[in-house]
Tab-separated table of C-alpha atoms in Angstrom:
chain	number	residue	atom	x	y	z
S	1285	MET	CA	-11.453	27.548	-1.389
S	1286	THR	CA	-11.471	23.799	-1.159
S	1287	ASN	CA	-14.101	21.736	-2.750
S	1288	GLN	CA	-15.662	20.020	0.266
S	1289	ALA	CA	-17.928	17.922	-1.900
S	1290	SER	CA	-14.986	16.010	-3.347
S	1291	GLN	CA	-13.652	15.387	0.193
S	1292	GLU	CA	-16.811	13.853	1.675
S	1293	PRO	CA	-17.062	10.345	0.293
S	1294	ALA	CA	-20.323	9.469	-1.322
S	1295	VAL	CA	-21.857	6.180	-0.193
S	1296	SER	CA	-22.124	3.715	-3.064
S	1297	PRO	CA	-24.492	0.906	-2.388
S	1298	PHE	CA	-23.030	-2.584	-2.809
S	1299	VAL	CA	-24.454	-5.973	-3.612
S	1300	ILE	CA	-22.914	-8.974	-1.808
S	1301	SER	CA	-23.291	-12.562	-2.859
S	1302	GLU	CA	-22.168	-15.525	-0.710
S	1303	ARG	CA	-22.222	-19.178	-1.494
S	1304	THR	CA	-20.470	-22.376	-0.288
S	1305	GLY	CA	-18.571	-24.898	-2.299
S	1306	THR	CA	-19.641	-24.178	-5.836
S	1307	ILE	CA	-18.113	-21.660	-8.219
S	1308	SER	CA	-20.665	-20.116	-10.609
S	1309	THR	CA	-19.221	-18.511	-13.740
S	1310	ALA	CA	-22.478	-16.578	-14.042
S	1311	ASP	CA	-21.790	-14.969	-10.647
S	1312	ILE	CA	-18.261	-14.074	-11.733
S	1313	ILE	CA	-19.547	-12.470	-14.926
S	1314	SER	CA	-22.058	-10.510	-12.784
S	1315	VAL	CA	-19.111	-8.963	-10.903
S	1316	LEU	CA	-17.376	-8.208	-14.187
S	1317	LYS	CA	-20.540	-6.387	-15.365
S	1318	GLY	CA	-20.885	-4.436	-12.118
S	1319	GLU	CA	-24.098	-6.191	-11.053
S	1320	ILE	CA	-22.527	-7.794	-7.994
S	1321	THR	CA	-19.979	-5.804	-5.932
S	1322	ALA	CA	-18.458	-8.745	-3.998
S	1323	LEU	CA	-18.634	-12.525	-4.226
S	1324	HIS	CA	-17.461	-14.675	-1.312
S	1325	ILE	CA	-17.236	-18.423	-2.071
S	1326	LYS	CA	-16.585	-20.463	1.058
S	1327	GLN	CA	-14.815	-23.844	0.841
S	1328	ALA	CA	-14.137	-23.308	-2.882
S	1329	PHE	CA	-11.069	-25.558	-2.791
S	1330	SER	CA	-9.838	-28.142	-0.263
S	1331	THR	CA	-7.776	-27.336	2.801
S	1332	GLU	CA	-5.350	-30.049	1.679
S	1333	LEU	CA	-4.750	-28.232	-1.584
S	1334	ALA	CA	-4.488	-24.922	0.312
S	1335	GLU	CA	-1.825	-26.371	2.623
S	1336	GLU	CA	0.248	-27.744	-0.325
S	1337	ILE	CA	0.142	-24.409	-2.175
S	1338	THR	CA	1.238	-22.661	1.016
S	1339	ALA	CA	4.133	-25.095	1.486
S	1340	ASN	CA	5.169	-24.474	-2.150
S	1341	PHE	CA	5.079	-20.748	-1.573
S	1342	VAL	CA	7.249	-20.930	1.553
S	1343	GLY	CA	9.789	-23.124	-0.214
S	1344	SER	CA	9.747	-21.292	-3.536
S	1345	PRO	CA	13.072	-20.241	-4.968
S	1346	GLY	CA	11.244	-17.245	-6.458
S	1347	LEU	CA	10.126	-15.894	-3.085
S	1348	LYS	CA	10.946	-12.175	-2.731
S	1349	GLU	CA	10.442	-9.394	-0.215
S	1350	ARG	CA	8.102	-6.637	-1.238
S	1351	LYS	CA	9.642	-3.224	-1.800
S	1352	ASP	CA	6.587	-1.097	-2.637
S	1353	GLY	CA	5.850	0.085	0.911
S	1354	VAL	CA	3.743	-2.905	1.848
S	1355	PRO	CA	5.407	-5.352	4.200
S	1356	GLY	CA	5.375	-8.962	3.078
S	1357	GLN	CA	6.648	-11.505	0.600
S	1358	TYR	CA	5.536	-12.491	-2.906
S	1359	VAL	CA	6.003	-14.893	-5.756
S	1360	GLY	CA	5.155	-13.520	-9.206
S	1361	ALA	CA	4.932	-10.010	-10.789
S	1362	SER	CA	2.756	-6.949	-10.115
S	1363	HIS	CA	1.934	-4.202	-12.604
S	1364	TYR	CA	1.680	-1.674	-9.722
S	1365	ARG	CA	3.710	1.455	-10.508
S	1366	LYS	CA	5.680	-0.229	-13.303
S	1367	ASP	CA	5.874	0.465	-17.020
S	1368	ALA	CA	4.843	-2.323	-19.410
S	1369	VAL	CA	8.436	-3.278	-20.349
S	1370	THR	CA	9.416	-3.855	-16.687
S	1371	TYR	CA	6.129	-5.599	-15.739
S	1372	PHE	CA	6.054	-8.062	-18.651
S	1373	ALA	CA	9.816	-8.823	-18.265
S	1374	GLU	CA	9.229	-9.578	-14.583
S	1375	ALA	CA	6.188	-11.724	-15.424
S	1376	GLU	CA	8.234	-13.837	-17.815
S	1377	THR	CA	11.023	-14.301	-15.289
S	1378	ALA	CA	8.478	-15.217	-12.603
S	1379	ARG	CA	6.458	-17.660	-14.701
S	1380	PRO	CA	8.239	-20.873	-13.651
S	1381	PHE	CA	7.977	-19.890	-9.946
S	1382	VAL	CA	4.232	-19.125	-10.292
S	1383	ASP	CA	3.741	-22.514	-12.004
S	1384	GLY	CA	5.820	-24.094	-9.219
S	1385	LEU	CA	3.173	-22.985	-6.655
S	1386	PHE	CA	0.891	-25.661	-8.201
S	1387	SER	CA	3.452	-28.324	-9.049
S	1388	ASN	CA	1.630	-31.695	-9.390
S	1389	LEU	CA	-1.529	-30.068	-7.966
S	1390	VAL	CA	-4.884	-29.174	-9.459
S	1391	ASP	CA	-4.503	-25.436	-10.062
S	1392	PRO	CA	-7.723	-23.756	-8.825
S	1393	VAL	CA	-6.837	-20.399	-10.432
S	1394	ARG	CA	-6.326	-21.855	-13.901
S	1395	GLY	CA	-9.402	-23.981	-13.412
S	1396	LEU	CA	-11.585	-20.904	-12.813
S	1397	PHE	CA	-9.859	-19.040	-15.669
S	1398	ASN	CA	-10.530	-21.897	-18.111
S	1399	ALA	CA	-14.159	-22.286	-17.030
S	1400	LEU	CA	-14.722	-18.533	-17.398
S	1401	LYS	CA	-12.942	-18.526	-20.754
S	1402	ARG	CA	-15.387	-21.207	-22.083
S	1403	GLU	CA	-18.454	-19.390	-20.747
S	1404	LEU	CA	-17.389	-16.047	-22.205
S	1405	HIS	CA	-16.444	-17.649	-25.521
S	1406	ASP	CA	-20.024	-18.940	-25.790
S	1407	GLN	CA	-21.095	-15.297	-25.484
S	1408	GLY	CA	-18.738	-14.110	-28.216
S	1409	ILE	CA	-16.255	-12.656	-25.740
S	1410	GLU	CA	-12.522	-13.518	-25.619
S	1411	LEU	CA	-10.758	-13.931	-22.201
S	1412	ARG	CA	-6.923	-13.950	-22.297
S	1413	LEU	CA	-3.862	-12.930	-20.350
S	1414	ALA	CA	-2.743	-9.313	-20.925
S	1415	ARG	CA	0.297	-9.200	-23.191
S	1416	SER	CA	2.724	-6.964	-25.111
S	1417	GLU	CA	5.732	-7.583	-27.346
S	1418	HIS	CA	7.689	-7.978	-24.104
S	1419	GLY	CA	5.707	-11.006	-22.833
S	1420	GLN	CA	2.406	-11.848	-21.174
S	1421	ALA	CA	0.941	-11.730	-17.690
S	1422	ASN	CA	0.939	-14.646	-15.270
S	1423	ILE	CA	-2.217	-16.376	-14.159
S	1424	CYS	CA	-1.788	-15.041	-10.593
S	1425	ARG	CA	0.742	-13.787	-8.028
S	1426	ALA	CA	1.065	-15.019	-4.443
S	1427	LEU	CA	1.211	-12.450	-1.637
S	1428	SER	CA	1.794	-12.879	2.095
S	1429	TRP	CA	1.457	-9.887	4.404
S	1430	THR	CA	3.414	-9.450	7.606
S	1431	GLY	CA	2.029	-6.053	8.647
S	1432	SER	CA	0.795	-5.353	12.163
S	1433	GLY	CA	-1.543	-2.653	13.365
S	1434	THR	CA	-5.084	-1.730	12.336
S	1435	PHE	CA	-4.516	-2.870	8.774
S	1436	SER	CA	-2.220	-5.434	7.176
S	1437	LEU	CA	-3.051	-3.698	3.919
S	1438	GLU	CA	-4.243	-0.077	4.046
S	1439	PRO	CA	-7.565	0.987	2.437
S	1440	HIS	CA	-7.133	1.428	-1.351
S	1441	ASP	CA	-8.801	1.123	-4.696
S	1442	ASP	CA	-7.502	-0.869	-7.686
S	1443	VAL	CA	-8.677	1.465	-10.469
S	1444	ALA	CA	-6.245	4.363	-10.087
S	1445	GLN	CA	-3.190	2.206	-10.803
S	1446	VAL	CA	-4.906	0.693	-13.873
S	1447	ALA	CA	-6.110	4.068	-15.210
S	1448	CYS	CA	-2.559	5.452	-14.857
S	1449	ALA	CA	-0.760	2.396	-16.270
S	1450	GLY	CA	0.031	4.179	-19.526
S	1451	ASN	CA	-0.633	3.832	-23.198
S	1452	ASP	CA	1.908	1.009	-23.541
S	1453	TYR	CA	-0.427	-1.141	-21.436
S	1454	GLU	CA	-3.512	-2.625	-23.168
S	1455	LEU	CA	-4.978	-3.220	-19.723
S	1456	SER	CA	-5.408	0.537	-18.997
S	1457	ALA	CA	-8.663	0.397	-21.031
S	1458	VAL	CA	-10.134	-1.798	-18.296
S	1459	ALA	CA	-10.182	1.219	-15.910
S	1460	ASN	CA	-13.240	2.472	-17.883
S	1461	ASN	CA	-15.137	-0.635	-16.775
S	1462	THR	CA	-15.106	-2.881	-13.644
S	1463	VAL	CA	-11.581	-3.811	-12.457
S	1464	ALA	CA	-12.349	-7.145	-10.782
S	1465	ALA	CA	-9.939	-8.325	-8.087
S	1466	LEU	CA	-9.856	-12.076	-7.567
S	1467	ASN	CA	-8.337	-13.588	-4.443
S	1468	PHE	CA	-7.858	-17.274	-3.592
S	1469	TYR	CA	-6.915	-17.900	0.048
S	1470	PRO	CA	-4.589	-20.857	0.680
S	1471	GLY	CA	-3.643	-19.536	4.106
S	1472	MET	CA	-5.390	-17.413	6.762
S	1473	ALA	CA	-4.528	-16.214	10.260
S	1474	GLU	CA	-6.638	-17.561	13.107
S	1475	GLU	CA	-7.921	-14.013	13.830
S	1476	GLY	CA	-8.133	-10.918	11.661
S	1477	GLY	CA	-6.665	-10.626	8.187
S	1478	ASN	CA	-10.216	-10.126	6.888
S	1479	LEU	CA	-11.137	-8.373	3.654
S	1480	ARG	CA	-12.900	-5.094	4.519
S	1481	LEU	CA	-14.972	-3.417	1.837
S	1482	TRP	CA	-16.180	0.157	2.210
S	1483	SER	CA	-19.384	1.277	0.533
S	1484	HIS	CA	-17.568	3.926	-1.507
S	1485	LYS	CA	-16.388	3.982	-5.125
S	1486	PRO	CA	-14.064	6.960	-5.443
S	1487	THR	CA	-14.168	9.378	-8.371
S	1488	VAL	CA	-11.092	11.060	-9.868
S	1489	ALA	CA	-11.964	14.108	-7.690
S	1490	ASP	CA	-12.067	11.923	-4.593
S	1491	ARG	CA	-8.628	10.477	-5.352
S	1492	LYS	CA	-7.175	13.944	-5.823
S	1493	SER	CA	-8.594	15.093	-2.513
S	1494	GLN	CA	-6.737	12.187	-0.907
S	1495	GLY	CA	-3.576	12.560	-2.971
S	1496	VAL	CA	-3.885	9.019	-4.384
S	1497	GLU	CA	-4.814	9.792	-7.983
S	1498	THR	CA	-2.030	7.631	-9.453
S	1499	THR	CA	-1.780	4.918	-6.829
S	1500	GLY	CA	-5.232	4.528	-5.213
S	1501	TYR	CA	-3.298	3.949	-1.923
S	1502	PRO	CA	-3.856	4.679	0.910
S	1503	TYR	CA	-7.171	6.260	1.894
S	1504	SER	CA	-7.074	7.850	5.352
S	1505	ALA	CA	-9.089	6.610	8.306
S	1506	ALA	CA	-10.573	10.102	8.747
S	1507	TYR	CA	-11.795	10.040	5.140
S	1508	LEU	CA	-13.540	6.721	5.543
S	1509	GLU	CA	-14.793	7.257	9.088
S	1510	ALA	CA	-18.466	7.814	8.199
S	1511	VAL	CA	-18.600	5.245	5.336
S	1512	PRO	CA	-20.381	1.953	6.053
S	1513	CYS	CA	-18.157	-1.131	5.562
S	1514	ARG	CA	-18.434	-4.905	5.488
S	1515	ASP	CA	-15.863	-7.453	6.742
S	1516	PHE	CA	-15.511	-10.834	5.026
S	1517	GLN	CA	-14.441	-13.557	7.486
S	1518	LEU	CA	-12.098	-15.582	5.317
S	1519	LYS	CA	-10.757	-19.086	5.821
S	1520	ALA	CA	-8.218	-21.235	3.931
S	1521	GLY	CA	-9.898	-22.546	0.823
S	1522	ASP	CA	-12.176	-19.514	0.264
S	1523	ILE	CA	-12.348	-17.279	-2.800
S	1524	ALA	CA	-13.270	-13.581	-2.740
S	1525	LEU	CA	-13.976	-11.616	-5.965
S	1526	ILE	CA	-14.691	-7.888	-5.674
S	1527	ASP	CA	-15.245	-4.772	-7.812
S	1528	GLY	CA	-11.805	-3.260	-7.120
S	1529	GLY	CA	-13.165	0.222	-7.739
S	1530	PHE	CA	-14.628	0.140	-4.231
S	1531	VAL	CA	-12.211	1.014	-1.411
S	1532	HIS	CA	-11.004	-2.118	0.331
S	1533	GLY	CA	-8.257	-3.246	2.706
S	1534	VAL	CA	-7.098	-6.061	4.941
S	1535	THR	CA	-7.622	-5.874	8.702
S	1536	GLY	CA	-4.756	-6.559	11.076
S	1537	GLN	CA	-4.077	-10.163	11.832
S	1538	SER	CA	-3.170	-12.102	14.971
S	1539	GLY	CA	0.469	-13.006	15.464
S	1540	ASP	CA	-0.324	-16.726	15.851
S	1541	GLY	CA	2.356	-17.712	13.290
S	1542	LYS	CA	-0.179	-18.770	10.639
S	1543	ARG	CA	0.551	-17.263	7.287
S	1544	ARG	CA	-2.045	-15.228	5.457
S	1545	LEU	CA	-1.495	-16.135	1.838
S	1546	VAL	CA	-3.499	-14.900	-1.156
S	1547	LEU	CA	-3.328	-15.702	-4.835
S	1548	ASN	CA	-4.319	-12.499	-6.554
S	1549	SER	CA	-5.327	-11.625	-10.104
S	1550	PHE	CA	-7.174	-8.779	-11.832
S	1551	PHE	CA	-9.423	-8.970	-14.818
S	1552	GLY	CA	-11.995	-6.854	-16.654
S	1553	PHE	CA	-13.489	-5.743	-19.978
S	1554	ALA	CA	-11.026	-3.878	-22.189
S	1555	ARG	CA	-13.644	-3.944	-24.974
S	1556	PRO	CA	-17.185	-5.394	-25.161
S	1557	ASP	CA	-15.647	-8.465	-26.875
S	1558	LEU	CA	-12.454	-8.789	-24.828
S	1559	VAL	CA	-11.696	-9.489	-21.128
S	1560	LEU	CA	-8.079	-9.131	-20.004
S	1561	TRP	CA	-6.456	-10.915	-17.050
S	1562	TRP	CA	-3.288	-9.838	-15.325
S	1563	THR	CA	-1.492	-9.456	-11.981
């Protein structure tokens, strides 16, 4: 007998907030607390800055090809399917290359981090990069997808990988709360490459029914067929912040030669008085 209930995704209502030009730390904290599901800030940083970051990415000596089943290139380090020793060692090695993305530029990621750190500090909450005796996380990682087809990045959730990160990661505690995924977009394709968010927050049973309990990737089209979804039309200079517990993906993009580039970080409450930030 199969448990059909665990295979039929429950619809989880989401709350979307959109604004133009201004970044509100109060809105960001609302996502952290699970009050807002997704925040889309249009024109959050200038197209000139976006173009310079993109040029630094393309010319980076730290540019690598992804080898985790997702086509594309990256600068930085990812905790995905790595033990803490490996991840933090990679983060330390990648640090100068991540810093090089913003050489002589105003760093919008660190700007948001510092503003949020001040706001949380006033509430008695510490915000810091995740760390271990092997090093500490970077402020972000840069990702560029080259996939074609229905999705550039298949539907997934960000909680499974955090929950299964292991006891040697302090960040695994964040899986009990909202795992917030923060994306800055220095580059976008002319068509497609949109962030798609499904109105579904999988349980452990849901992940098991899909065989993604340790990775959160990928959820099948058949599983999500009846679930309502929302597409975010993104442009260079935008920011998107979502509750990464909801299933999300990236739609296929046009082959117009424009690079879809995202600066990605994760953060969330590890304890009521501590928010961790990592990649």
